[in-house]
CSV table of C-alpha atoms and ligand atoms in Angstrom, one decimal:
chain,number,residue,atom,x,y,z
W,1,MET,CA,77.5,174.3,51.0
W,2,LYS,CA,77.8,171.4,48.5
W,3,THR,CA,74.9,171.9,46.0
W,4,CYS,CA,72.6,168.9,46.0
W,5,PRO,CA,71.7,167.8,42.4
W,6,LYS,CA,68.2,168.3,41.2
W,7,PHE,CA,66.8,164.6,41.4
W,8,THR,CA,68.5,162.5,44.1
W,9,PHE,CA,67.5,158.8,44.7
W,10,GLY,CA,68.2,157.1,48.0
W,11,VAL,CA,69.1,153.5,48.1
W,12,GLY,CA,69.6,151.4,51.2
W,13,ASP,CA,72.1,148.6,51.0
W,14,ARG,CA,71.7,147.0,54.5
W,15,PHE,CA,74.3,144.4,54.0
W,16,ALA,CA,77.0,146.3,51.7
W,17,HIS,CA,76.6,143.7,49.1
W,18,GLY,CA,74.1,145.4,46.7
W,19,ALA,CA,75.9,148.6,45.7
W,20,HIS,CA,77.0,147.3,42.2
W,21,ALA,CA,73.4,146.2,41.4
W,22,GLN,CA,71.8,149.3,42.6
W,23,LEU,CA,74.3,151.5,40.5
W,24,GLN,CA,73.5,149.4,37.5
W,25,ALA,CA,70.0,150.7,37.7
W,26,PHE,CA,71.3,154.2,37.7
W,27,ILE,CA,73.5,153.5,34.7
W,28,ALA,CA,70.5,151.9,32.9
W,29,ALA,CA,68.3,155.0,33.8
W,30,LYS,CA,70.9,157.3,32.6
W,31,GLU,CA,70.9,155.5,29.2
W,32,LEU,CA,67.2,156.2,29.1
W,33,GLY,CA,67.7,159.8,29.8
W,34,ILE,CA,66.7,159.6,33.3
W,35,ASP,CA,69.4,161.7,35.2
W,36,ILE,CA,69.3,161.0,38.8
W,37,THR,CA,71.9,161.0,41.5
W,38,PRO,CA,72.5,157.9,43.7
W,39,VAL,CA,72.4,158.7,47.4
W,40,TRP,CA,73.3,155.6,49.5
W,41,ASN,CA,71.3,155.7,52.8
W,42,LYS,CA,71.6,153.8,55.9
W,43,SER,CA,70.5,155.1,59.3
W,44,ASN,CA,72.0,154.7,62.6
W,45,ARG,CA,69.1,152.5,63.7
W,46,GLU,CA,70.1,150.1,60.8
W,47,HIS,CA,73.8,150.3,61.5
W,48,GLU,CA,73.0,149.4,65.2
W,49,ILE,CA,70.6,146.4,64.2
W,50,ILE,CA,73.0,144.9,61.7
W,51,GLY,CA,76.3,145.8,63.6
W,52,SER,CA,77.8,147.8,60.9
W,53,GLU,CA,79.8,151.0,60.4
W,54,PRO,CA,79.0,153.9,58.1
W,55,GLN,CA,82.4,153.5,56.5
W,56,GLN,CA,81.3,150.1,55.1
W,57,THR,CA,78.6,151.7,53.2
W,58,ARG,CA,81.0,154.4,51.8
W,59,ASP,CA,83.6,151.5,50.8
W,60,ALA,CA,80.8,149.6,49.1
W,61,ALA,CA,79.4,152.8,47.2
W,62,ASP,CA,83.1,153.9,46.3
W,63,GLN,CA,83.9,150.3,45.0
W,64,ALA,CA,80.8,150.1,42.7
W,65,VAL,CA,81.4,153.6,41.5
W,66,ALA,CA,85.0,152.5,40.5
W,67,ASP,CA,84.1,149.1,39.2
W,68,LEU,CA,81.3,150.3,37.0
W,69,GLY,CA,83.0,153.6,35.8
W,70,TRP,CA,80.2,155.9,37.1
W,71,THR,CA,81.5,159.3,36.4
W,72,GLY,CA,78.4,161.2,37.8
W,73,GLU,CA,77.9,162.4,41.2
W,74,TYR,CA,77.0,160.3,44.2
W,75,LEU,CA,76.5,160.7,47.7
W,76,LEU,CA,76.4,159.1,51.0
W,77,ASP,CA,73.6,160.0,53.5
W,78,ALA,CA,73.9,160.0,57.2
W,79,ASP,CA,70.3,159.2,57.6
W,80,HIS,CA,68.2,160.2,60.4
W,81,ILE,CA,71.2,161.3,62.7
W,82,ASN,CA,71.2,163.5,65.7
W,83,LEU,CA,73.8,165.1,68.0
W,84,ALA,CA,74.2,161.7,69.9
W,85,THR,CA,74.6,159.6,66.8
W,86,VAL,CA,76.2,161.7,64.3
W,87,ASP,CA,79.8,161.4,65.0
W,88,ARG,CA,80.8,158.2,63.2
W,89,PHE,CA,79.0,159.3,60.0
W,90,ILE,CA,81.2,162.5,59.8
W,91,ALA,CA,84.1,161.2,57.9
W,92,PRO,CA,82.5,158.9,55.4
W,93,CYS,CA,79.2,161.1,54.7
W,94,ASP,CA,78.6,164.0,52.6
W,95,PHE,CA,74.7,164.2,53.0
W,96,PHE,CA,73.4,164.7,56.5
W,97,THR,CA,69.6,164.1,57.3
W,98,LEU,CA,69.3,165.9,60.7
W,99,ASP,CA,66.5,164.2,62.4
W,100,VAL,CA,64.4,166.4,64.9
W,101,ALA,CA,61.2,164.6,64.8
W,102,ASP,CA,61.7,163.7,68.5
W,103,ASP,CA,62.2,167.4,69.2
W,104,ILE,CA,58.8,168.5,67.9
W,105,GLY,CA,56.6,169.6,70.7
W,106,GLU,CA,59.4,170.3,73.2
W,107,ALA,CA,58.9,173.9,74.5
W,108,ALA,CA,61.1,176.7,73.2
W,109,ASP,CA,62.2,179.7,75.4
W,110,PRO,CA,59.1,181.8,75.6
W,111,ALA,CA,61.2,184.8,74.7
W,112,ASP,CA,62.4,183.1,71.5
W,113,VAL,CA,58.8,182.4,70.5
W,114,ALA,CA,58.0,186.1,71.1
W,115,ALA,CA,60.9,187.1,69.0
W,116,PHE,CA,59.9,184.8,66.2
W,117,ILE,CA,56.5,186.3,66.1
W,118,GLU,CA,57.7,189.8,66.1
W,119,LYS,CA,60.1,189.0,63.4
W,120,HIS,CA,57.5,187.6,61.0
W,121,PRO,CA,54.5,189.8,60.6
W,122,GLU,CA,54.2,188.6,57.1
W,123,LEU,CA,53.2,184.9,58.4
W,124,ILE,CA,50.1,186.4,60.1
W,125,GLY,CA,46.9,187.2,58.2
W,126,THR,CA,46.1,186.3,54.6
W,127,VAL,CA,49.1,184.7,53.0
W,128,THR,CA,49.0,184.2,49.4
W,129,ILE,CA,51.3,181.7,47.9
W,130,ALA,CA,51.8,181.4,44.0
W,131,GLY,CA,50.7,178.0,42.9
W,132,ILE,CA,48.2,177.7,45.7
W,133,ASP,CA,44.5,178.8,44.8
W,134,GLN,CA,43.3,179.4,48.3
W,135,PRO,CA,45.5,181.6,50.4
W,136,PHE,CA,46.3,180.6,53.8
W,137,GLU,CA,44.5,182.3,56.7
W,138,ILE,CA,47.1,182.2,59.6
W,139,THR,CA,46.3,183.8,62.8
W,140,GLN,CA,48.8,184.9,65.4
W,141,ASP,CA,47.7,182.0,67.6
W,142,ASP,CA,48.5,179.6,64.8
W,143,VAL,CA,52.1,181.1,64.5
W,144,GLU,CA,52.5,180.7,68.1
W,145,THR,CA,51.2,177.3,68.3
W,146,THR,CA,53.5,176.2,65.5
W,147,ALA,CA,56.5,178.0,66.8
W,148,ASN,CA,55.9,176.2,70.1
W,149,GLN,CA,55.8,173.0,68.2
W,150,PHE,CA,58.7,173.4,66.1
W,151,LEU,CA,61.1,176.3,67.2
W,152,LYS,CA,63.1,174.1,69.6
W,153,ALA,CA,63.5,171.4,66.8
W,154,THR,CA,65.0,174.0,64.4
W,155,GLN,CA,67.3,175.3,67.3
W,156,LYS,CA,68.4,171.6,67.7
W,157,ALA,CA,68.9,171.1,64.1
W,158,ARG,CA,71.2,174.3,64.2
W,159,ALA,CA,73.2,172.6,67.0
W,160,ILE,CA,73.7,169.4,65.0
W,161,TYR,CA,74.6,171.5,61.8
W,162,ASP,CA,77.1,173.3,63.8
W,163,HIS,CA,78.7,170.1,65.2
W,164,ILE,CA,79.0,168.7,61.8
W,165,VAL,CA,80.7,172.1,60.3
W,166,ALA,CA,83.0,172.1,63.1
W,167,ALA,CA,84.0,168.4,62.8
W,168,LYS,CA,84.3,168.5,59.0
W,169,GLY,CA,86.3,171.8,59.3
W,170,GLY,CA,83.8,173.6,56.9
W,171,SER,CA,80.4,173.7,55.3
W,172,ASP,CA,81.5,173.2,51.8
W,173,ASN,CA,81.5,169.5,51.3
W,174,PHE,CA,78.1,168.2,52.4
W,175,VAL,CA,74.3,168.6,51.8
W,176,THR,CA,71.9,169.1,54.7
W,177,GLU,CA,68.4,167.8,55.0
W,178,ILE,CA,66.1,168.3,57.9
W,179,SER,CA,63.7,165.3,58.4
W,180,MET,CA,60.6,165.5,60.6
W,181,ASP,CA,58.7,162.3,59.1
W,182,GLU,CA,59.0,160.0,62.0
W,183,THR,CA,56.4,161.6,64.0
W,184,ASP,CA,52.5,161.1,64.8
W,185,ASN,CA,51.1,164.1,62.9
W,186,PRO,CA,51.6,165.3,59.4
W,187,GLN,CA,52.9,168.8,58.8
W,188,THR,CA,50.4,171.0,56.9
W,189,PRO,CA,51.5,173.2,54.1
W,190,PRO,CA,51.0,176.5,56.4
W,191,GLU,CA,53.1,174.7,59.0
W,192,MET,CA,55.8,174.0,56.6
W,193,LEU,CA,55.9,177.6,55.6
W,194,ILE,CA,56.4,178.7,59.5
W,195,ILE,CA,58.9,175.9,59.8
W,196,LEU,CA,60.9,177.0,56.9
W,197,ALA,CA,60.9,180.7,58.1
W,198,ALA,CA,62.3,179.4,61.7
W,199,ILE,CA,65.0,177.2,59.7
W,200,ALA,CA,66.0,180.3,57.7
W,201,ASP,CA,66.2,182.2,61.0
W,202,GLN,CA,68.6,179.6,62.2
W,203,ASP,CA,70.7,180.1,59.0
W,204,ILE,CA,70.8,176.4,58.2
W,205,PRO,CA,71.4,176.0,54.6
W,206,ILE,CA,69.1,173.2,54.0
W,207,GLN,CA,68.6,171.7,50.6
W,208,THR,CA,66.0,169.0,51.2
W,209,ILE,CA,63.2,168.7,53.7
W,210,ALA,CA,61.4,165.6,54.6
W,211,PRO,CA,58.1,166.4,56.1
W,212,LYS,CA,55.4,163.9,57.4
W,213,PHE,CA,52.9,163.7,54.6
W,214,THR,CA,49.2,162.8,55.2
W,215,GLY,CA,48.6,158.9,55.0
W,216,ARG,CA,50.4,155.8,56.1
W,217,PHE,CA,54.0,155.2,54.7
W,218,ASN,CA,54.4,151.8,56.1
W,219,LYS,CA,57.7,150.0,55.4
W,220,GLY,CA,57.9,148.3,51.8
W,221,VAL,CA,54.3,148.3,50.9
W,222,ASP,CA,52.0,150.9,49.0
W,223,TYR,CA,50.8,154.2,50.3
W,224,VAL,CA,47.6,153.9,52.4
W,225,GLY,CA,45.5,157.0,52.4
W,226,ASP,CA,43.8,159.5,50.1
W,227,VAL,CA,46.0,159.8,46.9
W,228,ALA,CA,44.2,163.0,45.8
W,229,GLN,CA,44.7,164.6,49.1
W,230,PHE,CA,48.5,163.6,49.1
W,231,GLY,CA,48.9,165.0,45.6
W,232,LYS,CA,47.3,168.6,46.6
W,233,GLU,CA,49.5,168.6,49.8
W,234,PHE,CA,52.5,167.7,47.6
W,235,ASN,CA,51.8,170.4,45.3
W,236,ASP,CA,51.1,172.9,48.1
W,237,ASP,CA,54.4,172.0,49.7
W,238,LEU,CA,56.2,172.6,46.4
W,239,ALA,CA,54.6,175.9,46.2
W,240,VAL,CA,55.6,176.8,49.9
W,241,ILE,CA,59.2,175.8,49.3
W,242,ALA,CA,59.4,177.9,46.2
W,243,HIS,CA,57.9,180.9,48.2
W,244,ALA,CA,60.2,180.5,51.1
W,245,ILE,CA,63.4,180.2,48.9
W,246,GLN,CA,62.4,183.7,47.7
W,247,ALA,CA,61.1,185.2,51.0
W,248,TYR,CA,63.8,183.9,53.4
W,249,GLY,CA,66.8,183.4,51.2
W,250,LEU,CA,66.9,179.6,51.5
W,251,PRO,CA,69.2,177.8,49.2
W,252,PRO,CA,67.7,177.8,45.6
W,253,ALA,CA,68.2,174.1,45.3
W,254,LEU,CA,66.0,173.4,48.4
W,255,LYS,CA,63.4,170.7,47.4
W,256,LEU,CA,61.1,168.0,49.1
W,257,SER,CA,62.3,164.9,50.3
W,258,VAL,CA,60.0,161.9,50.4
W,259,HIS,CA,61.1,159.3,52.9
W,260,SER,CA,58.8,156.7,51.3
W,261,GLY,CA,59.7,153.7,53.2
W,262,SER,CA,60.0,152.1,49.7
W,263,ASP,CA,57.3,151.1,47.2
W,264,LYS,CA,54.9,153.9,47.4
W,265,PHE,CA,53.7,153.2,43.8
W,266,SER,CA,50.4,154.9,43.9
W,267,ILE,CA,51.7,158.3,44.7
W,268,TYR,CA,54.5,158.2,42.2
W,269,GLY,CA,51.8,159.4,39.4
W,270,PRO,CA,51.0,162.7,41.4
W,271,ILE,CA,54.6,163.2,42.3
W,272,LYS,CA,55.8,162.8,38.8
W,273,ALA,CA,52.8,165.2,37.4
W,274,ALA,CA,53.9,167.8,40.2
W,275,LEU,CA,57.5,167.8,39.2
W,276,ALA,CA,56.6,168.1,35.5
W,277,ARG,CA,54.2,171.1,36.3
W,278,THR,CA,56.5,173.1,38.4
W,279,GLY,CA,60.0,172.0,37.4
W,280,ALA,CA,60.8,171.3,41.2
W,281,GLY,CA,63.6,168.8,42.2
W,282,LEU,CA,63.0,165.9,44.5
W,283,HIS,CA,64.7,163.7,46.8
W,284,ILE,CA,63.1,160.4,47.1
W,285,LYS,CA,64.2,157.6,49.6
W,286,THR,CA,64.0,154.0,49.2
W,287,ALA,CA,65.6,151.5,51.5
W,288,GLY,CA,64.3,148.1,52.5
W,289,THR,CA,63.1,147.4,49.1
W,290,ASN,CA,66.6,146.3,48.1
W,291,TRP,CA,67.1,143.9,51.0
W,292,LEU,CA,63.6,142.3,50.1
W,293,GLU,CA,64.8,141.9,46.6
W,294,GLU,CA,67.8,140.0,48.0
W,295,VAL,CA,65.5,137.6,49.7
W,296,ILE,CA,63.3,137.2,46.6
W,297,GLY,CA,66.4,136.4,44.6
W,298,LEU,CA,67.4,133.6,47.1
W,299,ALA,CA,63.9,132.2,47.0
W,300,GLU,CA,63.9,132.4,43.2
W,301,ALA,CA,67.2,130.5,43.1
W,302,GLY,CA,65.7,127.5,44.8
W,303,GLY,CA,67.5,124.9,46.6
W,304,ASP,CA,69.9,125.8,49.6
W,305,ALA,CA,68.9,129.6,48.8
W,306,LEU,CA,65.2,129.0,49.1
W,307,ALA,CA,65.7,127.0,52.3
W,308,LEU,CA,67.7,130.1,53.6
W,309,ALA,CA,64.8,132.3,52.7
W,310,LYS,CA,62.4,130.0,54.5
W,311,GLU,CA,64.7,130.0,57.6
W,312,ILE,CA,64.8,133.8,57.5
W,313,TYR,CA,61.1,133.8,57.6
W,314,ALA,CA,60.6,131.3,60.3
W,315,LYS,CA,63.3,133.1,62.5
W,316,SER,CA,61.4,136.5,61.8
W,317,LEU,CA,58.1,134.9,62.8
W,318,GLU,CA,59.6,133.6,66.1
W,319,LYS,CA,61.2,137.2,66.9
W,320,LYS,CA,58.4,139.2,65.4
W,321,ALA,CA,57.7,141.4,68.5
W,322,ALA,CA,61.3,142.5,69.1
W,323,LEU,CA,61.7,143.0,65.2
W,324,CYS,CA,58.7,145.1,65.0
W,325,GLU,CA,59.3,147.2,68.1
W,326,PRO,CA,61.6,149.9,66.5
W,327,TYR,CA,59.4,150.3,63.6
W,328,ALA,CA,56.1,150.2,65.4
W,329,THR,CA,54.9,153.6,63.8
W,330,VAL,CA,55.5,152.4,60.1
W,331,ILE,CA,54.4,148.8,59.9
W,332,ASP,CA,50.6,147.3,60.0
W,333,ILE,CA,50.9,143.7,60.3
W,334,ASP,CA,47.9,141.4,60.9
W,335,ASP,CA,49.2,138.5,62.7
W,336,ALA,CA,46.3,136.3,61.4
W,337,ARG,CA,47.5,136.9,57.7
W,338,LEU,CA,50.9,135.6,58.5
W,339,PRO,CA,51.4,131.9,57.4
W,340,SER,CA,53.0,129.5,59.9
W,341,ALA,CA,56.9,128.6,59.5
W,342,GLU,CA,55.6,125.0,58.6
W,343,GLU,CA,53.2,126.3,55.9
W,344,VAL,CA,56.0,128.4,54.4
W,345,ASN,CA,58.5,125.5,54.6
W,346,GLY,CA,56.0,123.6,52.2
W,347,TRP,CA,56.1,126.5,49.6
W,348,THR,CA,57.7,126.3,46.2
W,349,SER,CA,60.1,128.9,45.0
W,350,GLU,CA,57.3,130.4,43.0
W,351,GLN,CA,55.0,130.6,46.0
W,352,PHE,CA,57.7,132.3,48.2
W,353,VAL,CA,58.6,134.8,45.3
W,354,ALA,CA,54.8,135.5,44.8
W,355,ALA,CA,54.2,136.1,48.5
W,356,LEU,CA,57.1,138.4,48.8
W,357,THR,CA,57.3,140.4,45.4
W,358,HIS,CA,55.2,143.6,45.7
W,359,ASP,CA,52.6,142.7,42.9
W,360,GLN,CA,49.3,143.7,44.3
W,361,GLY,CA,47.7,142.0,41.2
W,362,ASN,CA,49.0,138.6,42.1
W,363,PRO,CA,46.8,136.8,44.4
W,364,GLY,CA,49.9,135.0,46.1
W,365,TYR,CA,51.2,138.4,47.3
W,366,ASN,CA,51.0,138.8,51.0
W,367,GLN,CA,51.8,142.2,52.3
W,368,HIS,CA,52.0,141.0,56.0
W,369,VAL,CA,54.7,138.7,54.9
W,370,ARG,CA,56.5,141.3,53.2
W,371,GLN,CA,56.4,143.8,56.2
W,372,LEU,CA,57.5,141.1,58.4
W,373,LEU,CA,60.5,140.2,56.4
W,374,HIS,CA,61.2,144.1,55.7
W,375,VAL,CA,61.9,144.4,59.4
W,376,GLY,CA,63.5,141.0,59.7
W,377,PHE,CA,67.0,142.0,58.4
W,378,LYS,CA,68.2,141.5,61.7
W,379,VAL,CA,67.8,137.8,61.3
W,380,ALA,CA,70.1,137.7,58.2
W,381,ALA,CA,72.5,139.7,60.2
W,382,GLN,CA,72.7,137.2,62.9
W,383,LEU,CA,73.2,134.5,60.3
W,384,GLY,CA,76.4,136.2,59.4
W,385,ASP,CA,78.6,134.8,56.6
W,386,THR,CA,75.8,132.1,55.8
W,387,TYR,CA,73.7,134.9,54.5
W,388,LEU,CA,76.4,136.9,52.9
W,389,ASP,CA,77.9,133.7,51.3
W,390,ALA,CA,74.3,133.0,49.8
W,391,LEU,CA,74.3,136.5,48.5
W,392,LYS,CA,77.7,135.9,46.6
W,393,ALA,CA,76.7,132.4,45.5
W,394,ASN,CA,73.5,133.8,43.9
W,395,ARG,CA,74.8,137.0,42.9
W,396,GLU,CA,73.4,136.9,39.4
W,397,VAL,CA,69.8,136.4,40.3
W,398,VAL,CA,69.9,138.7,43.2
W,399,SER,CA,71.4,141.4,41.2
W,400,LYS,CA,69.0,141.0,38.5
W,401,LYS,CA,66.2,141.4,41.1
W,402,VAL,CA,67.7,144.6,42.8
W,403,THR,CA,68.5,146.3,39.6
W,404,GLY,CA,65.2,145.5,37.9
W,405,ASN,CA,62.9,146.6,40.9
W,406,LEU,CA,64.8,150.0,41.2
W,407,LEU,CA,64.8,150.6,37.5
W,408,ASP,CA,61.3,149.2,36.2
W,409,ARG,CA,59.3,149.8,39.4
W,410,HIS,CA,60.8,153.1,40.9
W,411,MET,CA,62.9,155.1,38.4
W,412,LYS,CA,60.8,154.6,35.3
W,413,PRO,CA,57.5,155.5,36.8
W,414,LEU,CA,58.8,158.5,38.7
W,415,PHE,CA,61.3,160.0,36.2
W,416,GLY,CA,60.7,158.2,33.0
W,417,GLY,CA,59.5,160.0,29.7
Q,501,ZN,ZN1,62.6,159.3,57.4
């Protein structure tokens, strides 16, 4: 098992042209005393939409690290993989997010469920966890229900893990995460406890776990939900994890992973406070925020680059249904709030930048435009070299956007002094 650093920060580099600008943010953060490890993440879904290979993400990351002289650790995440999709990630990746969300609810063998209940009497009754005021009251029925929901998923995670170990020729060189976030129902802290017991029974050395939290984590926009309730749930999950490390011998570095969908600014405060209070680690994942910064940079550059940003919007609007389909559970776009292509064509650089930049205090900001473009990267992929050449021609303004966004809006609020 490779030990995962305490604070890891996931960045997405959809077109493999942003790694330098992203790494600059980590370098600047380090100069401010913020010690976070970059994790480049790109899911199978994104590779398929763009037509790219995981090795390209690895090459871009390695190049940025070499060019900028980064001497710290960095990782490459095989993001949201399963047994069917993991193979092309095995060589380039050293962080594997085993996605079992689709397996939740699949019935486990009744004998396995019975054995699990038999093995874990400590989960039934009044369960006191240090750091949580109100003990959990868990009945045998609750354990059975949760086991029926999640046991099969943990068995499948074990199968993926075994496959990676066999393909890598050992377990020493990678970090394992289990993700359950892309599903309909949040997992409660008592469920998290039962799930961690089941993962420990499967002997999977997980170091990060990504639950689905309460509230909406829509792509590229702020959290929608009860921030106070999120804060309580986050604190309770941290306490459950600390408890499970002791009770079930899970890796001491085990920590929560927040698949944020980018830009969940309103929960950064509660997360930061919880980390300060407990000393816990964190994996926070952003992704599409970087691609949006590229488009914002092009719009700011004006001229041909602004025209290209407008073309990307127009095509995204045209193909809206197909673009949104893979992301249906994580976007909420109000069609009535989307301006027409003609209207956007008339926008100045400032208007386009204001509409897309995630500044809720700016009256020009339009979260519907932002969510549509968030899923519109396929349009840029189809533009091929036209898009990539624009990134190169406007590297300075685009890089400044990418670096500044990560550093000022994500790293400093979450990890700054
Ligand atoms: Zn996720």
